[in-house]
mmCIF file of C-alpha atoms and ligand atoms in Angstrom:
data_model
loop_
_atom_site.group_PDB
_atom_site.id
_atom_site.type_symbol
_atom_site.label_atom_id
_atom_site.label_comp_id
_atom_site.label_asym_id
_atom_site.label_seq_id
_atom_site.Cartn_x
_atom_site.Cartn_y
_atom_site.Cartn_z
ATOM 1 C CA UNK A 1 353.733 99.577 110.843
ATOM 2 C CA UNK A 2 354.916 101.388 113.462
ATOM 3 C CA UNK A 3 356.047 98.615 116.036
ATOM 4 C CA UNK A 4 357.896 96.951 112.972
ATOM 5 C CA UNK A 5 360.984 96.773 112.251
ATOM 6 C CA UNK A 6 361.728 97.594 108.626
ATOM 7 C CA UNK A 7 365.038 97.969 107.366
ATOM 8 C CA UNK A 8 365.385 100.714 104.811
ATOM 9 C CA UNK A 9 368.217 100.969 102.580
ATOM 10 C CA UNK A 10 367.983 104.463 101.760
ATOM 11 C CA UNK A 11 366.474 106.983 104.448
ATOM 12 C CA UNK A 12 364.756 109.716 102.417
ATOM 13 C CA UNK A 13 365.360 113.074 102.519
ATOM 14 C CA UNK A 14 364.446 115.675 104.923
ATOM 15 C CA UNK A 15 362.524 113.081 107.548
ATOM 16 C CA UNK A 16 359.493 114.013 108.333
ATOM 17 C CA UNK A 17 358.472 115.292 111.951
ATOM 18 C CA UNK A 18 356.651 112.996 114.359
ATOM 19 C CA UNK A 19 353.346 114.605 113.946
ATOM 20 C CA UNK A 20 353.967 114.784 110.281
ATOM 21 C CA UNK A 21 354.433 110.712 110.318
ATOM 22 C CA UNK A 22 351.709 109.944 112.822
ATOM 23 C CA UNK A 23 349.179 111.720 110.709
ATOM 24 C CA UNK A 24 349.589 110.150 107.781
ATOM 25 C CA UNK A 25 349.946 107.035 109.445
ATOM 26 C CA UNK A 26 346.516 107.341 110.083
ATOM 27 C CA UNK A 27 345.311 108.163 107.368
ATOM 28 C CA UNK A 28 346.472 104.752 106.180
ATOM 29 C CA UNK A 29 343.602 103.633 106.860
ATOM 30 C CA UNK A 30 341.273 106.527 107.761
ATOM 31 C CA UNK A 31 341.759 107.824 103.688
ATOM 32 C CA UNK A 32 342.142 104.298 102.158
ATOM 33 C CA UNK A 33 345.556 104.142 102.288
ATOM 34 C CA UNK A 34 346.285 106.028 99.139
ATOM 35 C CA UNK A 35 348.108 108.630 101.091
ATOM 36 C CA UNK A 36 350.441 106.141 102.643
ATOM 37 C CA UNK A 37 351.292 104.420 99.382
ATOM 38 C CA UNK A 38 352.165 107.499 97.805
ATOM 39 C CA UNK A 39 354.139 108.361 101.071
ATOM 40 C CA UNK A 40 356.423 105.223 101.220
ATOM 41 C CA UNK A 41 355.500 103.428 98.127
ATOM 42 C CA UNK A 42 359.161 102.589 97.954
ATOM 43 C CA UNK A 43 359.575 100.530 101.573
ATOM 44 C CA UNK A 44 356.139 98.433 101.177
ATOM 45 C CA UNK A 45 356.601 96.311 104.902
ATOM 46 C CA UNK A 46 356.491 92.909 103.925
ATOM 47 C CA UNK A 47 354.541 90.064 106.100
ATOM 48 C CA UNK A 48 357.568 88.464 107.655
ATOM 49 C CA UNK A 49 358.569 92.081 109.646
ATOM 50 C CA UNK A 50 355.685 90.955 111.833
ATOM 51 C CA UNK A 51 357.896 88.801 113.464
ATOM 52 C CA UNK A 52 361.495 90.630 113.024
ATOM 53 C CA UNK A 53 362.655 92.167 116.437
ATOM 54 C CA UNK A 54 361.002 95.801 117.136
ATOM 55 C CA UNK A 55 364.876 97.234 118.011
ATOM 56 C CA UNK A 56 367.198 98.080 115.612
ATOM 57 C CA UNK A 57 371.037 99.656 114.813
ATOM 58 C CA UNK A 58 369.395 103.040 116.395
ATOM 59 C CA UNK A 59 368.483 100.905 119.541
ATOM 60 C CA UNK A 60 371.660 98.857 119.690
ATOM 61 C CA UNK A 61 373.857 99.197 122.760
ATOM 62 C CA UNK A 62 371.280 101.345 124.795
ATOM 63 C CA UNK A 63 369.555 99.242 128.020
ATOM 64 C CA UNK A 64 366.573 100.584 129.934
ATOM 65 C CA UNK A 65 366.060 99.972 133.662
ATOM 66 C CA UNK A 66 363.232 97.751 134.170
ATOM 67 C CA UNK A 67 362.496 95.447 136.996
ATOM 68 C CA UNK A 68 364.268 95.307 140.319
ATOM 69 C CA UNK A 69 366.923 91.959 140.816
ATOM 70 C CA UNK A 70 365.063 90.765 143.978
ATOM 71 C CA UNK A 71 361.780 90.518 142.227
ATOM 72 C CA UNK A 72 362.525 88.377 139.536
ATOM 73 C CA UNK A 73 361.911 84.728 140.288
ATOM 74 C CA UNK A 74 361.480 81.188 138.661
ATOM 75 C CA UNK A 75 358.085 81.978 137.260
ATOM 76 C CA UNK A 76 358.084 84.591 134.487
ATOM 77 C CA UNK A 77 356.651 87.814 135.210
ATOM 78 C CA UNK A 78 355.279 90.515 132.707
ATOM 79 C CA UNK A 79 357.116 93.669 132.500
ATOM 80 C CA UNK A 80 356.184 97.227 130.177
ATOM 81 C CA UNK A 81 358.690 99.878 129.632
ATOM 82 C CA UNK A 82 358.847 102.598 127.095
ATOM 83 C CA UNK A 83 361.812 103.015 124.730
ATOM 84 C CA UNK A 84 362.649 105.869 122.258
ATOM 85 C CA UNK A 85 362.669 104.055 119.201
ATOM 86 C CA UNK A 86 363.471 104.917 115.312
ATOM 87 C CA UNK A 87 361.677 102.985 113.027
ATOM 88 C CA UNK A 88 363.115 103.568 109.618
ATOM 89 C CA UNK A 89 362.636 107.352 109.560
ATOM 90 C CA UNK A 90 360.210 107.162 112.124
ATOM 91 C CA UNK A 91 361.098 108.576 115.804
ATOM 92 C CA UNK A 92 358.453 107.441 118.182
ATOM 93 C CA UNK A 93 358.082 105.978 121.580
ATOM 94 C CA UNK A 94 357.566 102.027 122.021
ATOM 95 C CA UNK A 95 355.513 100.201 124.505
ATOM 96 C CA UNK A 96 357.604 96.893 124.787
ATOM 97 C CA UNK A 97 356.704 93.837 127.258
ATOM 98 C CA UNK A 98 359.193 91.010 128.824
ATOM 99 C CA UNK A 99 358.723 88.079 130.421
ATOM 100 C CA UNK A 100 361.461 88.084 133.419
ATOM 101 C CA UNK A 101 362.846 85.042 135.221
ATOM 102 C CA UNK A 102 365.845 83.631 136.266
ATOM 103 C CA UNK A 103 366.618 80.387 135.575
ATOM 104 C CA UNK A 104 367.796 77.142 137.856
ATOM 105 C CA UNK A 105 371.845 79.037 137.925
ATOM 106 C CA UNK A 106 369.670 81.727 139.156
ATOM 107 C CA UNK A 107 370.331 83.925 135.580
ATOM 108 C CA UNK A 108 368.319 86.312 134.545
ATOM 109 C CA UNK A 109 366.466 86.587 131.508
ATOM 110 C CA UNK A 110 363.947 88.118 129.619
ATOM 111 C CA UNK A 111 361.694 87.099 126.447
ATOM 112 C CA UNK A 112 360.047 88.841 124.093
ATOM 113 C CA UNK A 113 356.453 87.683 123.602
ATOM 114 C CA UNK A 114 355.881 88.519 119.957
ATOM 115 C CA UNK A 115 354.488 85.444 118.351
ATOM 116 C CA UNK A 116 357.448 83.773 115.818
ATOM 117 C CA UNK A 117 354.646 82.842 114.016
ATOM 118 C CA UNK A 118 352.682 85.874 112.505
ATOM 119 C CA UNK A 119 353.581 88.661 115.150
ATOM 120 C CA UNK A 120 350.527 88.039 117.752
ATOM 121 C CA UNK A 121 351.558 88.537 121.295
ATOM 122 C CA UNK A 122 351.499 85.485 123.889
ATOM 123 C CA UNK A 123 350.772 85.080 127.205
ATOM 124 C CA UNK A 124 352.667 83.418 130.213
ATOM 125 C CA UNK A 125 350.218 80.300 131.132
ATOM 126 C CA UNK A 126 347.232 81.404 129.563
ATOM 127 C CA UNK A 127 345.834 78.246 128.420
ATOM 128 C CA UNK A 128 344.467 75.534 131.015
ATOM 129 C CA UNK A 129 344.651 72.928 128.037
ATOM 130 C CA UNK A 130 349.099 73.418 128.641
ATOM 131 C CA UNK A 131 350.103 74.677 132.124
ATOM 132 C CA UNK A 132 353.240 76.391 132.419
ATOM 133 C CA UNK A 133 353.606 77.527 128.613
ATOM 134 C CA UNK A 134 353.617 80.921 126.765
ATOM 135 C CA UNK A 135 350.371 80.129 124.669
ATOM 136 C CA UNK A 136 349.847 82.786 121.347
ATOM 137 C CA UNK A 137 346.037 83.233 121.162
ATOM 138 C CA UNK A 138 346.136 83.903 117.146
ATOM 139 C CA UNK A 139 346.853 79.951 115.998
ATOM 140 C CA UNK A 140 348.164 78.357 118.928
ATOM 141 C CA UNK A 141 351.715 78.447 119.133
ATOM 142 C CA UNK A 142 353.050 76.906 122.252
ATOM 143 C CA UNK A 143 356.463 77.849 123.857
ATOM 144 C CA UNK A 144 358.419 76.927 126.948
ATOM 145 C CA UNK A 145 359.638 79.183 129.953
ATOM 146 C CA UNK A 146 363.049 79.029 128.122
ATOM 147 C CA UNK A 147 361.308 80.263 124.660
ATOM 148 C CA UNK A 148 361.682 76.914 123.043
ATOM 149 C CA UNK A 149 358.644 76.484 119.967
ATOM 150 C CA UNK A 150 356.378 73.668 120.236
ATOM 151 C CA UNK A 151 353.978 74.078 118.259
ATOM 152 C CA UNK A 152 353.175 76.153 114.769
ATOM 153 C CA UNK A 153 356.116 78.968 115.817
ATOM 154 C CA UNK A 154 358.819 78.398 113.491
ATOM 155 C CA UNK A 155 361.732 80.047 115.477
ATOM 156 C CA UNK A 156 361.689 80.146 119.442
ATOM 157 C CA UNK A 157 360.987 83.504 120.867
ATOM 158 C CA UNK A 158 363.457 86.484 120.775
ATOM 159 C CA UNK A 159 364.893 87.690 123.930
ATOM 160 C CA UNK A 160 366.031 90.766 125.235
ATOM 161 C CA UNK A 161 369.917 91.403 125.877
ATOM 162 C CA UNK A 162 370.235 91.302 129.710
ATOM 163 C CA UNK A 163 372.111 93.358 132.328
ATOM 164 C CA UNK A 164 372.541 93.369 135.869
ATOM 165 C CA UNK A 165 373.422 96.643 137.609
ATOM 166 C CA UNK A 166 373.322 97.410 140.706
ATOM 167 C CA UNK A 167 370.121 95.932 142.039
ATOM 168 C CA UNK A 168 368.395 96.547 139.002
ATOM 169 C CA UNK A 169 367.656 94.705 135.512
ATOM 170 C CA UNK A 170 368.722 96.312 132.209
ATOM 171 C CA UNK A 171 367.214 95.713 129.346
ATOM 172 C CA UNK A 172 369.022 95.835 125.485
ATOM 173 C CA UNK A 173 367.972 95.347 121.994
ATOM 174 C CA UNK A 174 365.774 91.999 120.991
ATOM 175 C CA UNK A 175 368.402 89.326 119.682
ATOM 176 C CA UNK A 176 367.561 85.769 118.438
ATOM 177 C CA UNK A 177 367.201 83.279 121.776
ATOM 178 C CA UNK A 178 370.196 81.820 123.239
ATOM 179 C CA UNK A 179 368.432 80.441 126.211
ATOM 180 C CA UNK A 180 366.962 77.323 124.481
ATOM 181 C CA UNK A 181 370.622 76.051 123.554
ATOM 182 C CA UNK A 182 371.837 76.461 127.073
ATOM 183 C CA UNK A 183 369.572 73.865 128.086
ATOM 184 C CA UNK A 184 370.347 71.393 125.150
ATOM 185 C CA UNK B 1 347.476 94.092 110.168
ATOM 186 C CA UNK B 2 346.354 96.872 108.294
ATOM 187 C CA UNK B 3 345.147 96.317 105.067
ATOM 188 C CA UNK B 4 347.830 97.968 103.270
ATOM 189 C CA UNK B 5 350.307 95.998 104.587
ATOM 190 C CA UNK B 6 349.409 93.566 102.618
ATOM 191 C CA UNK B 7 350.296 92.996 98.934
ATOM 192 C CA UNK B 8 348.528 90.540 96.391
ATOM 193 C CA UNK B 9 351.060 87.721 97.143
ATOM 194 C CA UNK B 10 351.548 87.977 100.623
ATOM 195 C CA UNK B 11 348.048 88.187 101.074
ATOM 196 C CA UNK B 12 347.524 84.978 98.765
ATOM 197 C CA UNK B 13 349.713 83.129 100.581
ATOM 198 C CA UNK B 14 348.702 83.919 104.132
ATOM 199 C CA UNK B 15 345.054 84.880 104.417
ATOM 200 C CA UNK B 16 343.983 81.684 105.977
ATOM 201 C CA UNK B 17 345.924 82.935 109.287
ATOM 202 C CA UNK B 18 343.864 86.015 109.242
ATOM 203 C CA UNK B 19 340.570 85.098 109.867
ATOM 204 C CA UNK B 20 339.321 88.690 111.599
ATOM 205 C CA UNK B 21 338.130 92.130 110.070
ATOM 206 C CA UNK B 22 338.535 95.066 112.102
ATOM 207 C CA UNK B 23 336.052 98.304 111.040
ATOM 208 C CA UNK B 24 336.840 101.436 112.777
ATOM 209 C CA UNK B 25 333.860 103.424 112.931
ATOM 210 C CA UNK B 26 335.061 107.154 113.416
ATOM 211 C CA UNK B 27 331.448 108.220 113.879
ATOM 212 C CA UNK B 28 331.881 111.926 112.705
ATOM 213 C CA UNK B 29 328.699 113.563 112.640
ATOM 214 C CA UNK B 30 329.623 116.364 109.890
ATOM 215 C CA UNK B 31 330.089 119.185 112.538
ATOM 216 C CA UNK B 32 333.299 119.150 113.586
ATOM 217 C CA UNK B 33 335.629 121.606 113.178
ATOM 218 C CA UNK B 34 338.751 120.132 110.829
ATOM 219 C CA UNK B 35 340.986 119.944 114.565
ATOM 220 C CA UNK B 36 337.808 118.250 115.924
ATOM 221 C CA UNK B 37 337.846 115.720 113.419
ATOM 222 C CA UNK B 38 341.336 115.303 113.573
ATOM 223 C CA UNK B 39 341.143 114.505 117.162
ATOM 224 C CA UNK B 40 338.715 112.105 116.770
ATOM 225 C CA UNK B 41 340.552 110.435 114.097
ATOM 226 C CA UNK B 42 343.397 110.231 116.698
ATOM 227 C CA UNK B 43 341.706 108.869 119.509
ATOM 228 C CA UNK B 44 340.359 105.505 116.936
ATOM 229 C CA UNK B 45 343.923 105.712 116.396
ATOM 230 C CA UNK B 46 344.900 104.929 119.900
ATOM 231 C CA UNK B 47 342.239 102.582 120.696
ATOM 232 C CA UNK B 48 342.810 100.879 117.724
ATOM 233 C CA UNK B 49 346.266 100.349 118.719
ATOM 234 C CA UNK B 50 345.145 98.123 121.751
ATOM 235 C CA UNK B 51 343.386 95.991 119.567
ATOM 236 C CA UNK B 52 346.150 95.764 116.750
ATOM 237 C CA UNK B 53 348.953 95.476 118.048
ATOM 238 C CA UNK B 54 348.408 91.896 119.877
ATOM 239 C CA UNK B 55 346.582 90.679 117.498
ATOM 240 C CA UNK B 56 348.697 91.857 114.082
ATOM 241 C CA UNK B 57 348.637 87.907 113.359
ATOM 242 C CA UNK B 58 345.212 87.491 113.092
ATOM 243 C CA UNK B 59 343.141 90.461 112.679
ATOM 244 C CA UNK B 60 342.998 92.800 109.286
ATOM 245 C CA UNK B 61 341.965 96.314 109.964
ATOM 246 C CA UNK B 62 340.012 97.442 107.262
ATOM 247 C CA UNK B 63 339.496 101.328 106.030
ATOM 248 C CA UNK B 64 337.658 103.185 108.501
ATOM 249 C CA UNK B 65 333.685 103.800 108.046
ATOM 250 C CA UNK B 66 333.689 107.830 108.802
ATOM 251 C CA UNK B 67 330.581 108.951 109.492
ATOM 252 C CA UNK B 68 327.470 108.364 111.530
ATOM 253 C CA UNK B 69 324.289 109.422 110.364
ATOM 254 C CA UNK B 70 320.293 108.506 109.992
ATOM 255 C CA UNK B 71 320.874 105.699 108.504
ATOM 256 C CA UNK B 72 324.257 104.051 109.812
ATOM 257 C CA UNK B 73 323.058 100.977 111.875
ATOM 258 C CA UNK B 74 322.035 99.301 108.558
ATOM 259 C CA UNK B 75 324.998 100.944 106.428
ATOM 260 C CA UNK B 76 327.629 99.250 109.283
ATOM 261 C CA UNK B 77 325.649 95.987 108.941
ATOM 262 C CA UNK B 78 325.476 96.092 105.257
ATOM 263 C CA UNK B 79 329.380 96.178 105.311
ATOM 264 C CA UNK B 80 329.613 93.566 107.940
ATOM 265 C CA UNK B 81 327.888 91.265 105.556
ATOM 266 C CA UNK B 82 329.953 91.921 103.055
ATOM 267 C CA UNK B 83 333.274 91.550 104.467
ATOM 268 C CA UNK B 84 332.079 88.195 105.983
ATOM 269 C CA UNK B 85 331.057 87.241 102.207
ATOM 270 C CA UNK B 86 334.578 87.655 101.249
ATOM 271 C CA UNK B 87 335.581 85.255 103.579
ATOM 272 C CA UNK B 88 336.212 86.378 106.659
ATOM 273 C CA UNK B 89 334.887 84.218 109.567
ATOM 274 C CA UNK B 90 334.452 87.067 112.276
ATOM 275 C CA UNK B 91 334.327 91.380 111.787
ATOM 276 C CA UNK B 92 334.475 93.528 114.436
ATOM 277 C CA UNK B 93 333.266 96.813 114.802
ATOM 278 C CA UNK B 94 335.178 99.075 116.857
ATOM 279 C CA UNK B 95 334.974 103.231 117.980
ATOM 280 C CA UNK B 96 336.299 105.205 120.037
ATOM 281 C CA UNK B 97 333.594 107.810 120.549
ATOM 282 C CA UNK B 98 330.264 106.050 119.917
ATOM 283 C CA UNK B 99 328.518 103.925 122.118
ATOM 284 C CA UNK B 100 327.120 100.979 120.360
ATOM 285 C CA UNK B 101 325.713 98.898 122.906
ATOM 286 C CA UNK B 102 321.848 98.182 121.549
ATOM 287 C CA UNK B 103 322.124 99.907 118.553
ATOM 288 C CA UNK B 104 321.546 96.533 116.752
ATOM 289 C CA UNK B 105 324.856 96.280 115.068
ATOM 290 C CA UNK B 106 323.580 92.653 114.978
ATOM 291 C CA UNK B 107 325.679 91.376 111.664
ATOM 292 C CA UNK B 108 329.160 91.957 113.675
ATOM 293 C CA UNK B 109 330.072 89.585 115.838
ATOM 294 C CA UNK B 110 331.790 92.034 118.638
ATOM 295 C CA UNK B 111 331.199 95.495 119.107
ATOM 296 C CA UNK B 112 334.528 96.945 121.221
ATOM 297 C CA UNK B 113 333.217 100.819 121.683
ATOM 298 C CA UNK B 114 335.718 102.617 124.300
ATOM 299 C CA UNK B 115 333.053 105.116 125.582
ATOM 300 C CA UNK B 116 331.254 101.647 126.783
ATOM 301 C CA UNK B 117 334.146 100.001 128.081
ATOM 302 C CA UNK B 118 334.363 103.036 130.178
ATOM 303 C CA UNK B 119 331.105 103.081 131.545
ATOM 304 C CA UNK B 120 330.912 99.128 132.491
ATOM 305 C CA UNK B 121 334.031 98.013 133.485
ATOM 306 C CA UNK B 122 336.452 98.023 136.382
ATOM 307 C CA UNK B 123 338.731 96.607 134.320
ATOM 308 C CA UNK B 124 341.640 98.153 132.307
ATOM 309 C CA UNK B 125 340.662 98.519 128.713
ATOM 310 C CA UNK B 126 343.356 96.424 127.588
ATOM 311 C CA UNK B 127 342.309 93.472 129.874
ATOM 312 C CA UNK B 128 338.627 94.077 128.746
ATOM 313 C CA UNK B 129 339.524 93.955 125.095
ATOM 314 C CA UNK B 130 341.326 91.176 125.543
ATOM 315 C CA UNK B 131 338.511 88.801 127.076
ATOM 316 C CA UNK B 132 336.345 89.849 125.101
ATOM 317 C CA UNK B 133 338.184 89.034 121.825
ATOM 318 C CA UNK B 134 339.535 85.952 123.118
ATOM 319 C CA UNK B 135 335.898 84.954 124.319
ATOM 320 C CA UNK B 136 334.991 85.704 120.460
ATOM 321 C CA UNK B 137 337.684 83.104 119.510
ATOM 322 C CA UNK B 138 337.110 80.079 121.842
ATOM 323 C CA UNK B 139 332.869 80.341 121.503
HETATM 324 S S1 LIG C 1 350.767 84.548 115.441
HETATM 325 FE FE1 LIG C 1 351.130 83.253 117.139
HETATM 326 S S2 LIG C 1 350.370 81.384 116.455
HETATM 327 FE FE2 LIG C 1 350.113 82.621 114.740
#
């Protein structure tokens, strides 16, 4: 649950602290899950925030130095950074991953790779069968450098707002992909 | 996914997509102290996270199987039987502390235990994990 992003309507009372949280997030499964249920039997996650963008309202408007400018080139490169994160009542610290590259106008831009499909995570040419693709390994979604779906993805994949400062690449909150358009 | 994330319709309506059953095995031998086992509990968390968190499309973690005792090796494949009854195509048995390399786990088809990860690999966990689940997919 915790790298999803659930929108609650109504934050409960008196959040609980981090440890308090990652415990019983644990015990999800460690107890058989009764103690979670009871816990947040009101904001049940459904199956489609698999595929929702991790950042959210508390994430908005905050970028995170990630890559040097001069290293990014036409062939995407992976990227991890941490980001503080609050996931409903939840304050934690995410692992996230882009894909990097600037395209032929020599703009930068970087891709989430959470499936659109079910929420697996692909890979940057990781299937012989379809060189030069993001390939999911979960049921075989295809995508291309810009993002665009091919195959069994609904959607094409979310990218990260971009900016340039300095000599250094900024990354925002996951927004819906405006890359594949700019080709069309 | 974890198992609760799931609710009767959602599950109805995609279960063909998840085809995998993760089963932590804490191993717990009955001795720890209650910080001891909490530890424990929170390193499975951790590794499980590796194994989850690419994979939340495909693989269902299942309740954990706490303890390890006389008679487990037959207990774990008992289960692993079972789930595959219900209709899953592949289980996996993972744990953090335990090594379960010949311990004839043989109904599972993968074993991921970190302590021998550790003792085999050069590789990052994460990579090694990876393969190996991947391998598990394409045989
Ligand atoms: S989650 Fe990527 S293809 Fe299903």
């Amino acid at each position: 649950m915790s790298s999803h992003n659930n929108e609650h309507e109504s934050i409960p009372q008196g959040p609980p602290s981090w440890k308090e949280m990652s415990r019983r997030q644990f015990l999800t499964y460690t107890l058989g899950g009764a103690t979670a249920f009871m816990g947040a039997g009101a904001i049940l996650p459904m199956i489609r925030f698999a595929v929702d963008p991790v950042l959210h309202k508390k994430g908005a408007g905050e970028f995170i130095k990630v890559a040097e400018a001069a290293k990014i080139t036409d062939v995407p490169q992976e990227f991890t950074f941490e980001l503080p994160q609050q996931d409903g009542w939840y304050a934690s610290t995410a692992t996230l991953t882009a894909w990097i590259r600037k395209d032929e106008n020599g703009e930068i831009y970087a891709l989430s790779p959470i499936c659109k499909h079910l929420g697996c995570t692909v890979g940057w040419n990781n299937d012989k069968a379809y060189p030069d693709e993001y390939h999911c390994p979960c049921h075989g979604a295809r995508y291309t450098k810009l993002g665009k779906n091919l195959a069994v993805a609904p959607k094409p994949l979310d990218q990260y707002k971009t900016k340039i400062d300095g000599d250094w690449v900024y990354l925002g909150e996951i927004v819906p992909n405006t890359e594949v358009k700019k080709e069309a | 996914m974890k198992f609760s994330d799931f609710t009767a319709e959602s599950w109805f309506e995609n279960r063909k997509y998840y085809d995998t059953c993760l089963l932590p095995y804490t191993g717990l031998s009955g001795m720890e102290s209650p910080p001891e086992a909490a530890e424990a509990l929170e390193r499975l968390r951790d590794f499980l996270d590796l194994v989850e968190k690419p994979y939340q499309g495909r693989i269902v973690t299942y309740p954990a199987l706490q303890y390890n005792g006389t008679d487990s090796t037959a207990y774990v494949n008992e289960i692993c039987r079972k789930v595959k009854s219900s209709g899953f195509q592949y289980v996996i048995v993972l744990s953090a502390d335990i090594s379960l390399a010949g311990t004839g786990i043989v109904e599972s088809d993968l074993v991921l235990s970190l302590p021998d990860i550790e003792a085999s690999q050069n590789k990052a966990v994460r990579s090694c994990i990876r393969d190996e689940i991947e391998a598990l997919w394409n045989r």
